[in-house]
PDB file of C-alpha atoms in Angstrom:
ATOM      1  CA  UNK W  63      88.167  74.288 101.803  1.00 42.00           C
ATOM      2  CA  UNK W  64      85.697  73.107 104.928  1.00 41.00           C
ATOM      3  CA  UNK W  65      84.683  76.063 107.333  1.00 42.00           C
ATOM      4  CA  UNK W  66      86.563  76.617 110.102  1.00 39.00           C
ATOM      5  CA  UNK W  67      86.038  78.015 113.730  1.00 41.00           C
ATOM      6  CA  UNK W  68      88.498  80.998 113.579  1.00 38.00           C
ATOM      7  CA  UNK W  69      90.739  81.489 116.318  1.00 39.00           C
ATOM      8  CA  UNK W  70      90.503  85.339 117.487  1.00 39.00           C
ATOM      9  CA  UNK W  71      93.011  87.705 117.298  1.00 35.00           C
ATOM     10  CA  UNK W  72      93.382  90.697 119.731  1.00 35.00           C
ATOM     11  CA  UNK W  73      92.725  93.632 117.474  1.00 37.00           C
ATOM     12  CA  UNK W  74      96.001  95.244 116.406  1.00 36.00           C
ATOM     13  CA  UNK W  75      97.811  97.753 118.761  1.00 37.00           C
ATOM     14  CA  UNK W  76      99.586 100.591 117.497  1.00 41.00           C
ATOM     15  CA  UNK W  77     102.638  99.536 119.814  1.00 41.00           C
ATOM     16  CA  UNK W  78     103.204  96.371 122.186  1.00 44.00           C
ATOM     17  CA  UNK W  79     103.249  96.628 125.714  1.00 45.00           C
ATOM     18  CA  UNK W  80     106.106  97.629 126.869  1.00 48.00           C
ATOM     19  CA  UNK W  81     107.618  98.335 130.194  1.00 54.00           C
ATOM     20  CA  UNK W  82     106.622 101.712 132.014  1.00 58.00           C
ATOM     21  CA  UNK W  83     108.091 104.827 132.845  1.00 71.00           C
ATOM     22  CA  UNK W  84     110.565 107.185 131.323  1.00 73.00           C
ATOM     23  CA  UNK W  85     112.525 104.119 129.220  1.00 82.00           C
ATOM     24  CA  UNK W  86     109.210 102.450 127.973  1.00 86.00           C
ATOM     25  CA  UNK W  87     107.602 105.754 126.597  1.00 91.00           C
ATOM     26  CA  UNK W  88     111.125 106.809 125.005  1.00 94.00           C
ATOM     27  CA  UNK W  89     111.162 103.017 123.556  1.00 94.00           C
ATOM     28  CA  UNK W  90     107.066 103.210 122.248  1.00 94.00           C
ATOM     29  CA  UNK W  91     107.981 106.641 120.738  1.00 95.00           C
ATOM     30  CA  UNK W  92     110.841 104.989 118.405  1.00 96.00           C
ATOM     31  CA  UNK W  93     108.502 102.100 117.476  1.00 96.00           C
ATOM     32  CA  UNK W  94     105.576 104.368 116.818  1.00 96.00           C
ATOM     33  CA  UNK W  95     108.179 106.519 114.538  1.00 96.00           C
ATOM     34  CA  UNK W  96     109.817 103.505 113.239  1.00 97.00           C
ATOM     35  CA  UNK W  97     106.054 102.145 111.812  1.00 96.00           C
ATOM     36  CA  UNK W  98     105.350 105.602 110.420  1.00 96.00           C
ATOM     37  CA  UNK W  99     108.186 105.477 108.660  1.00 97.00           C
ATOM     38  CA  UNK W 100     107.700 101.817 106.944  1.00 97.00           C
ATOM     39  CA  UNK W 101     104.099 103.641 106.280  1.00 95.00           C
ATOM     40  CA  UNK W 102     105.652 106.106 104.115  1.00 94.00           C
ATOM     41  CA  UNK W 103     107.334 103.515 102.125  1.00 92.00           C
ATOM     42  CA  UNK W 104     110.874 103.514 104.067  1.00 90.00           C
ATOM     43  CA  UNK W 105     113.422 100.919 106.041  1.00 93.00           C
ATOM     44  CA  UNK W 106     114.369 103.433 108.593  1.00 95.00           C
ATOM     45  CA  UNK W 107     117.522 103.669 109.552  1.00 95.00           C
ATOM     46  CA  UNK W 108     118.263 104.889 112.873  1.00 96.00           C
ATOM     47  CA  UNK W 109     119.353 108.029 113.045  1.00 97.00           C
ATOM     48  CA  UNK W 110     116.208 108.667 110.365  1.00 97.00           C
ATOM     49  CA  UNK W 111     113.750 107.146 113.474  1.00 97.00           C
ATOM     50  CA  UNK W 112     115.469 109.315 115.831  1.00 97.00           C
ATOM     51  CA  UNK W 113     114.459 112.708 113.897  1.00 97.00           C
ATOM     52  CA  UNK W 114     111.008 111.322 113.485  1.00 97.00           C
ATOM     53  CA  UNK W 115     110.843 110.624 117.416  1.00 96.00           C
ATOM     54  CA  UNK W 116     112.262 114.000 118.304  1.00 96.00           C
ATOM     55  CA  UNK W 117     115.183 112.394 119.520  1.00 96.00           C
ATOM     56  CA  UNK W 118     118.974 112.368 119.533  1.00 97.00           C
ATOM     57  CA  UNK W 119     120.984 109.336 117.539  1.00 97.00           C
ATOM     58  CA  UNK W 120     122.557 108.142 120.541  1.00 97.00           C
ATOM     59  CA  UNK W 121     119.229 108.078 122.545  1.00 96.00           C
ATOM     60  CA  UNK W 122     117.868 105.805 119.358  1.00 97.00           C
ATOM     61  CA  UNK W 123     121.326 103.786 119.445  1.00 96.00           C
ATOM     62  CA  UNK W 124     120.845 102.587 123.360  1.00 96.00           C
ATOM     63  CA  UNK W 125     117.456 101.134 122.497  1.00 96.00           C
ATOM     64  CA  UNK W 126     118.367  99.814 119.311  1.00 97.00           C
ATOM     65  CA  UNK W 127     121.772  99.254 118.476  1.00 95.00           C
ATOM     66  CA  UNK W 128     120.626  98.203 114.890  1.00 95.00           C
ATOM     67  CA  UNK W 129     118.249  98.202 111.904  1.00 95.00           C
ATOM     68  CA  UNK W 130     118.051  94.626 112.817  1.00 96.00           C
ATOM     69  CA  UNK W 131     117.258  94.935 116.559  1.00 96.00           C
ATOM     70  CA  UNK W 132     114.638  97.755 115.209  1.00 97.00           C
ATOM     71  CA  UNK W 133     113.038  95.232 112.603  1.00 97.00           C
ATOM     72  CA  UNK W 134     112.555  92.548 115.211  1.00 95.00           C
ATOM     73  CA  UNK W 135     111.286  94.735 117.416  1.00 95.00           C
ATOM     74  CA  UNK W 136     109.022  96.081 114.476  1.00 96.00           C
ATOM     75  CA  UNK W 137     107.779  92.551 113.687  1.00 95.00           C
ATOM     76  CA  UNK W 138     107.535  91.163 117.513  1.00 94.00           C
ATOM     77  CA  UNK W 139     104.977  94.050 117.676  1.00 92.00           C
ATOM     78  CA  UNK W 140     102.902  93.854 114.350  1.00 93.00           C
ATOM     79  CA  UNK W 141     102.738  90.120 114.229  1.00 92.00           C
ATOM     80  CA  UNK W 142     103.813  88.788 118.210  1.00 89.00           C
ATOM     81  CA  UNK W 143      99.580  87.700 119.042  1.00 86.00           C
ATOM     82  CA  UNK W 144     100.341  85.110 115.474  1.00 89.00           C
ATOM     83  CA  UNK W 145     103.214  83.407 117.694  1.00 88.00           C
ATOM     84  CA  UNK W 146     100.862  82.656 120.444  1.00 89.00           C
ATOM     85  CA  UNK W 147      98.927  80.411 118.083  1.00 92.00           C
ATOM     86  CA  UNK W 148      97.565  77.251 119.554  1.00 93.00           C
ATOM     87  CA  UNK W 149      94.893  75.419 118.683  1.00 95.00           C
ATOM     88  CA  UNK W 150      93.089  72.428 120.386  1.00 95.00           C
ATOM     89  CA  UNK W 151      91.814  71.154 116.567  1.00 97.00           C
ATOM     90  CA  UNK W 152      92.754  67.422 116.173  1.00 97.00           C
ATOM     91  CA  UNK W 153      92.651  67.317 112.451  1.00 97.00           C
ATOM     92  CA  UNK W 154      95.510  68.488 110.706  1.00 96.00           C
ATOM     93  CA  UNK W 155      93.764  70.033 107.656  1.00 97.00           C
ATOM     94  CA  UNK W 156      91.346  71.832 109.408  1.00 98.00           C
ATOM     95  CA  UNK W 157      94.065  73.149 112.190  1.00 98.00           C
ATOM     96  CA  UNK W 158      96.486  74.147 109.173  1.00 98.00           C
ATOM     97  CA  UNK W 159      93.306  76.452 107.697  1.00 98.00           C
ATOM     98  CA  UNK W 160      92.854  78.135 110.809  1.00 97.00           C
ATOM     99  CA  UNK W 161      95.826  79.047 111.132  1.00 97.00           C
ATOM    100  CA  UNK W 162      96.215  80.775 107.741  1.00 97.00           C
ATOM    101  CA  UNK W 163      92.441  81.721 107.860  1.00 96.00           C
ATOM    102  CA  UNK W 164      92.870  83.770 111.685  1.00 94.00           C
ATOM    103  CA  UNK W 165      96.319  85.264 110.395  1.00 92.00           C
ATOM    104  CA  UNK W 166      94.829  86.914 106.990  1.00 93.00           C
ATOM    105  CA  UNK W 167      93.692  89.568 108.674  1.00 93.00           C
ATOM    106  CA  UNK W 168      96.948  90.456 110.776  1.00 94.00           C
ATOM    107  CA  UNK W 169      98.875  90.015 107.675  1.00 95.00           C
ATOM    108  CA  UNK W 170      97.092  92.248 105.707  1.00 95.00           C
ATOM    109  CA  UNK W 171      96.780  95.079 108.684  1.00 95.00           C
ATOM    110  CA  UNK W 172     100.844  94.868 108.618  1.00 96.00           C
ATOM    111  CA  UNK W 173     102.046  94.114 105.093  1.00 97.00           C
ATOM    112  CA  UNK W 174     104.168  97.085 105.289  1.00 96.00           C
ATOM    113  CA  UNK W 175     106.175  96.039 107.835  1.00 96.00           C
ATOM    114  CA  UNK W 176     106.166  92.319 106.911  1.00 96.00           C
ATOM    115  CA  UNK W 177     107.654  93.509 103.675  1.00 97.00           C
ATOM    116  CA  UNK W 178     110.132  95.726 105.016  1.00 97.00           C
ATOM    117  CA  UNK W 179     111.192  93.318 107.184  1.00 96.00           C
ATOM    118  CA  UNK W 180     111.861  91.143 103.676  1.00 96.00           C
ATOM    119  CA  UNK W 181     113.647  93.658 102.309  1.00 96.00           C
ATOM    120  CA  UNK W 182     115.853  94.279 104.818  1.00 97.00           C
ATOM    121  CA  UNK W 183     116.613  90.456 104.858  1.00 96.00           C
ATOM    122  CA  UNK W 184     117.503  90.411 101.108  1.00 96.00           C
ATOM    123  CA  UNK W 185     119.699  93.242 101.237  1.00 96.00           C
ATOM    124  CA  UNK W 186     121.724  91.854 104.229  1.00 96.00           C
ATOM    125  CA  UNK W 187     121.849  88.791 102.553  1.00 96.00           C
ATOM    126  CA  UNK W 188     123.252  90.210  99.379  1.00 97.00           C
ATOM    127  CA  UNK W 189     125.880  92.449 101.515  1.00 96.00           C
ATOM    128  CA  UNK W 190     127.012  89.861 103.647  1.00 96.00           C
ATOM    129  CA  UNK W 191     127.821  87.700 100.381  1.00 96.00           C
ATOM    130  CA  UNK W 192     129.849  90.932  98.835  1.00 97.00           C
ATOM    131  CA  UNK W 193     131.729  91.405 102.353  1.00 97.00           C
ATOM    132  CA  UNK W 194     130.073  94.215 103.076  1.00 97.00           C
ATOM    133  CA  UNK W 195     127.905  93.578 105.363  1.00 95.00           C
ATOM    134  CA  UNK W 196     128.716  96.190 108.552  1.00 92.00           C
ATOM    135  CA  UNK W 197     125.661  95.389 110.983  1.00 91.00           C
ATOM    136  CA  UNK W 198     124.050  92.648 112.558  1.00 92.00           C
ATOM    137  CA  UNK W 199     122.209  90.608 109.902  1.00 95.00           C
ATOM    138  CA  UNK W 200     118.763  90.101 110.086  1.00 95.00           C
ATOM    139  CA  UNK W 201     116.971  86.869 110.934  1.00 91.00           C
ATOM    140  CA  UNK W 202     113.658  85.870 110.194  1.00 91.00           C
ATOM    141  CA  UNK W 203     112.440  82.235 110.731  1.00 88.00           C
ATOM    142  CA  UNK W 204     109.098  82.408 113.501  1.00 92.00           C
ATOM    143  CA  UNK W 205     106.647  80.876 111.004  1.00 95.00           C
ATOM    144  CA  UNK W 206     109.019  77.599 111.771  1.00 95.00           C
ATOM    145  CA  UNK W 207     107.646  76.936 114.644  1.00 95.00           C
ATOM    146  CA  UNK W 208     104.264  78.360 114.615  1.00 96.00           C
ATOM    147  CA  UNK W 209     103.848  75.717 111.499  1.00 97.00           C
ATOM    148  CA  UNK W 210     105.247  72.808 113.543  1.00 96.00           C
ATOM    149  CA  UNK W 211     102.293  73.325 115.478  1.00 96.00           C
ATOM    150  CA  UNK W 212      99.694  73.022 112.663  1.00 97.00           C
ATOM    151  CA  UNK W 213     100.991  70.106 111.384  1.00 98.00           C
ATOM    152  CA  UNK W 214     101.128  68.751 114.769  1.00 97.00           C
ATOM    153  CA  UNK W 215      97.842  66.590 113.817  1.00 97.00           C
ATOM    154  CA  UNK W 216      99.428  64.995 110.894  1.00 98.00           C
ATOM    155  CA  UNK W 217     102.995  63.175 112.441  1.00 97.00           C
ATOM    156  CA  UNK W 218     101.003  60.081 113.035  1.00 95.00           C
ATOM    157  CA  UNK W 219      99.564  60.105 109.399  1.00 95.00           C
ATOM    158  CA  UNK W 220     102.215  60.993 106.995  1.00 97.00           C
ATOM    159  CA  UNK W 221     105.813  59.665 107.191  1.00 96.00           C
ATOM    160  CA  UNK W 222     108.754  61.714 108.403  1.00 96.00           C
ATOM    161  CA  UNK W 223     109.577  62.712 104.847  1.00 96.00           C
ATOM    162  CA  UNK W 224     106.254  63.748 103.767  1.00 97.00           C
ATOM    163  CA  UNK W 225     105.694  66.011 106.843  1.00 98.00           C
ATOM    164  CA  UNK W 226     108.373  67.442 106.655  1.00 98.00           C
ATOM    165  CA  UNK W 227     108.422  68.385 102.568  1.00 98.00           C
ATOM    166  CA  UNK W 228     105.023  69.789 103.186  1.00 98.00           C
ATOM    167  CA  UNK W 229     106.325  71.929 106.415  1.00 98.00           C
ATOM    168  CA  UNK W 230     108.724  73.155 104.002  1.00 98.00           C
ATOM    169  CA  UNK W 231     106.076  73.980 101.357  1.00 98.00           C
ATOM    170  CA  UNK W 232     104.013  75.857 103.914  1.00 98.00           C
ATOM    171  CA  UNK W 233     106.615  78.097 105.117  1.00 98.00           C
ATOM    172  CA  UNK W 234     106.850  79.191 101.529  1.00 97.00           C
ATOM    173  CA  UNK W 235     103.252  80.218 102.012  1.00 97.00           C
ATOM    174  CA  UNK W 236     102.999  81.744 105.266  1.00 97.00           C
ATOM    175  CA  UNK W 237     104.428  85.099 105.199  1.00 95.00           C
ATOM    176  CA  UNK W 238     104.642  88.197 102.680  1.00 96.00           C
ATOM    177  CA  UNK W 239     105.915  86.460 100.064  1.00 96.00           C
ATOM    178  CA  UNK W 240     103.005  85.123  98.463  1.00 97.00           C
ATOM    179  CA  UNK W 241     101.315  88.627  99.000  1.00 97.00           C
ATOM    180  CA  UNK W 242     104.386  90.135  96.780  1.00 97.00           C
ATOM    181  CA  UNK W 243     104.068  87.664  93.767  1.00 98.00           C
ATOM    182  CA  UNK W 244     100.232  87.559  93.624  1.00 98.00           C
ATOM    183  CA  UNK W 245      99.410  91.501  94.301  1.00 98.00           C
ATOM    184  CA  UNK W 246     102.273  92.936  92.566  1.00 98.00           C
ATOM    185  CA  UNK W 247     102.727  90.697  89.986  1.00 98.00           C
ATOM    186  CA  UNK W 248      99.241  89.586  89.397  1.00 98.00           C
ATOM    187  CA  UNK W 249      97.549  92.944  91.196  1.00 98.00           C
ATOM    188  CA  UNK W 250      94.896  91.163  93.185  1.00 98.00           C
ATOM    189  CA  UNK W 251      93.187  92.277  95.508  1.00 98.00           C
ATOM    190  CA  UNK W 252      93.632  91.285  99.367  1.00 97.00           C
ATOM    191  CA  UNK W 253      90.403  89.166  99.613  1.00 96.00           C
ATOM    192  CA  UNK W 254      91.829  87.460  95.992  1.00 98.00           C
ATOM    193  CA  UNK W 255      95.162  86.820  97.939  1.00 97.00           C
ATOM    194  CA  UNK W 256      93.788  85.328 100.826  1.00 97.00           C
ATOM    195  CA  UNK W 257      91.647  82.705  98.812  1.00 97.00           C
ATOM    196  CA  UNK W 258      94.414  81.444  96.319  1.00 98.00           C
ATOM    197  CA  UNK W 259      96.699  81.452  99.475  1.00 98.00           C
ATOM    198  CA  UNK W 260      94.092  79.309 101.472  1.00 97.00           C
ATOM    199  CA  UNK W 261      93.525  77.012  97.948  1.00 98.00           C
ATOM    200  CA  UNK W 262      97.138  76.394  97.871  1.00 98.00           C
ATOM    201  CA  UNK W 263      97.725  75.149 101.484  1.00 98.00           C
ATOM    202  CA  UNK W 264      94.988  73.135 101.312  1.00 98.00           C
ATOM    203  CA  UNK W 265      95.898  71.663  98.529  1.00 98.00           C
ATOM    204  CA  UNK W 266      99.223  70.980  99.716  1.00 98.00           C
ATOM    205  CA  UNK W 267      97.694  69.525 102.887  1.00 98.00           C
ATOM    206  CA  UNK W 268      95.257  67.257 100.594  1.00 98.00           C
ATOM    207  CA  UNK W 269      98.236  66.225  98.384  1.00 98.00           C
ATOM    208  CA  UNK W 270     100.418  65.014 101.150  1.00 98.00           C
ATOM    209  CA  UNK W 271      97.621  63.145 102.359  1.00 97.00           C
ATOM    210  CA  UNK W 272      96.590  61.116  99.750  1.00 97.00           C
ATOM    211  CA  UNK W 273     100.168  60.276  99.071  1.00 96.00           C
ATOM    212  CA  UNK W 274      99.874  58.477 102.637  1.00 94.00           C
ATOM    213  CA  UNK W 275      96.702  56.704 101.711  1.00 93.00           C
ATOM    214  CA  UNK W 276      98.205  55.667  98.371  1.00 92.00           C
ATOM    215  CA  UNK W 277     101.700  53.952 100.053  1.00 82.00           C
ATOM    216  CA  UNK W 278     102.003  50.213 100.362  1.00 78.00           C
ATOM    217  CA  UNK W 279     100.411  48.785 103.467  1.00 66.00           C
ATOM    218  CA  UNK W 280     103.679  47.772 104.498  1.00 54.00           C
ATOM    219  CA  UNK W 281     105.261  50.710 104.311  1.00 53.00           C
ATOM    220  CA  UNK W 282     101.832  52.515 106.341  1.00 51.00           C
ATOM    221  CA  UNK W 283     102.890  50.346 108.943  1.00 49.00           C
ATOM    222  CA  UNK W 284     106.514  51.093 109.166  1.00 46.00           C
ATOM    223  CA  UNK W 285     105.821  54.814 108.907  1.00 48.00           C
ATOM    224  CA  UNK W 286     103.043  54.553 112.148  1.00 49.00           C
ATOM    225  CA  UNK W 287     105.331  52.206 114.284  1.00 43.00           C
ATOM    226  CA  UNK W 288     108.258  54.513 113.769  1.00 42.00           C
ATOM    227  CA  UNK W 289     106.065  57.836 114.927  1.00 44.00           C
TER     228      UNK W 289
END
């Protein structure tokens, strides 16, 4: 894969920014509890924050009603600078790298809560299927958009189709689920991750291209008057 100029990232804070006073210190003292928790190898549930926090279950309950609202908030605060991603590079390979090269680092820093955010999806998923889901499920679905704005580059070069198969294809890269398979089924190492990560976008990227190049001129032309 070419170099790339890497976009920089504000280094990690323990907790967002939050609103002041009384209700923002009460709220950074569940979050802070809430990502000691994931730490330790747990998806908290409330009244398990509000023990950590030195707190009582109903103060937990006002600022987070659910393990869901507590997961988003989680996630808004490990990986909210990634969402802000925007990038001035005109060529869609290049701008697709960056973005997977400048979000390594952030993903790494907060696997832990990346993958309990996962695993709170997945059992949601499974207990709203059995009827027994009781809570707000949880959502995930960010790396949509940021992705959308990678490929930005590429609508005038690949057809509708083709961008959008390979948006699809990216998602399935950007995020923890790549990290799962190749660490704890293959147990490589993070710098290991990041490269076959980085070899597979790119070749995704280079793949969809050359399908483009390799269409009928007619069909080039019906693609570029259509975008």
């Amino acid at each position: 894969m070419s170099k790339t100029t890497r976009q920089p990232l504000p280094a990690p804070p323990p907790v967002v920014e939050i609103e002041g006073g009384i209700r923002g210190a009460t709220r950074r003292l569940l979050l802070e509890a809430a990502m000691l928790l994931i730490r330790e190898g747990q998806v908290p549930t409330l009244p398990e924050v509000a023990r950590r926090a030195q707190v009582s279950r109903a103060t937990a309950y006002r600022y987070f009603p659910s393990r869901s609202a507590l997961i988003t908030a989680v996630i808004d605060v490990s990986l909210g600078p990634l969402r802000c991603f925007d990038s001035a590079e005109p060529d869609g390979r290049r701008r697709v790298a960056e973005l997977f090269e400048s979000t390594f680092p952030r993903f790494r820093e907060f696997e832990p809560q990346m993958r309990a955010a996962a695993q709170l999806a997945l059992e949601h998923w499974a207990r709203e299927r059995a009827g027994l889901l009781d809570e707000v499920p949880y959502r995930r679905g960010h790396r949509v958009g940021i992705l959308a704005h990678a490929l930005a580059p590429l609508q005038p070069v690949l057809p509708a189709a083709a961008l959008e198969r390979l948006h699809r294809a990216l998602s399935v890269l950007y995020g923890i689920e790549p990290r799962v398979v190749l660490k704890d089924i293959w147990g490589l190492a993070d710098a290991e991750v990041d490269a076959v990560v980085a070899w597979m976008a790119d070749a995704l990227v280079t793949s969809s291209l050359r399908e483009a190049e390799a269409a009928p001129p007619a069909r080039r032309t019906r693609t570029k008057a259509a975008s």
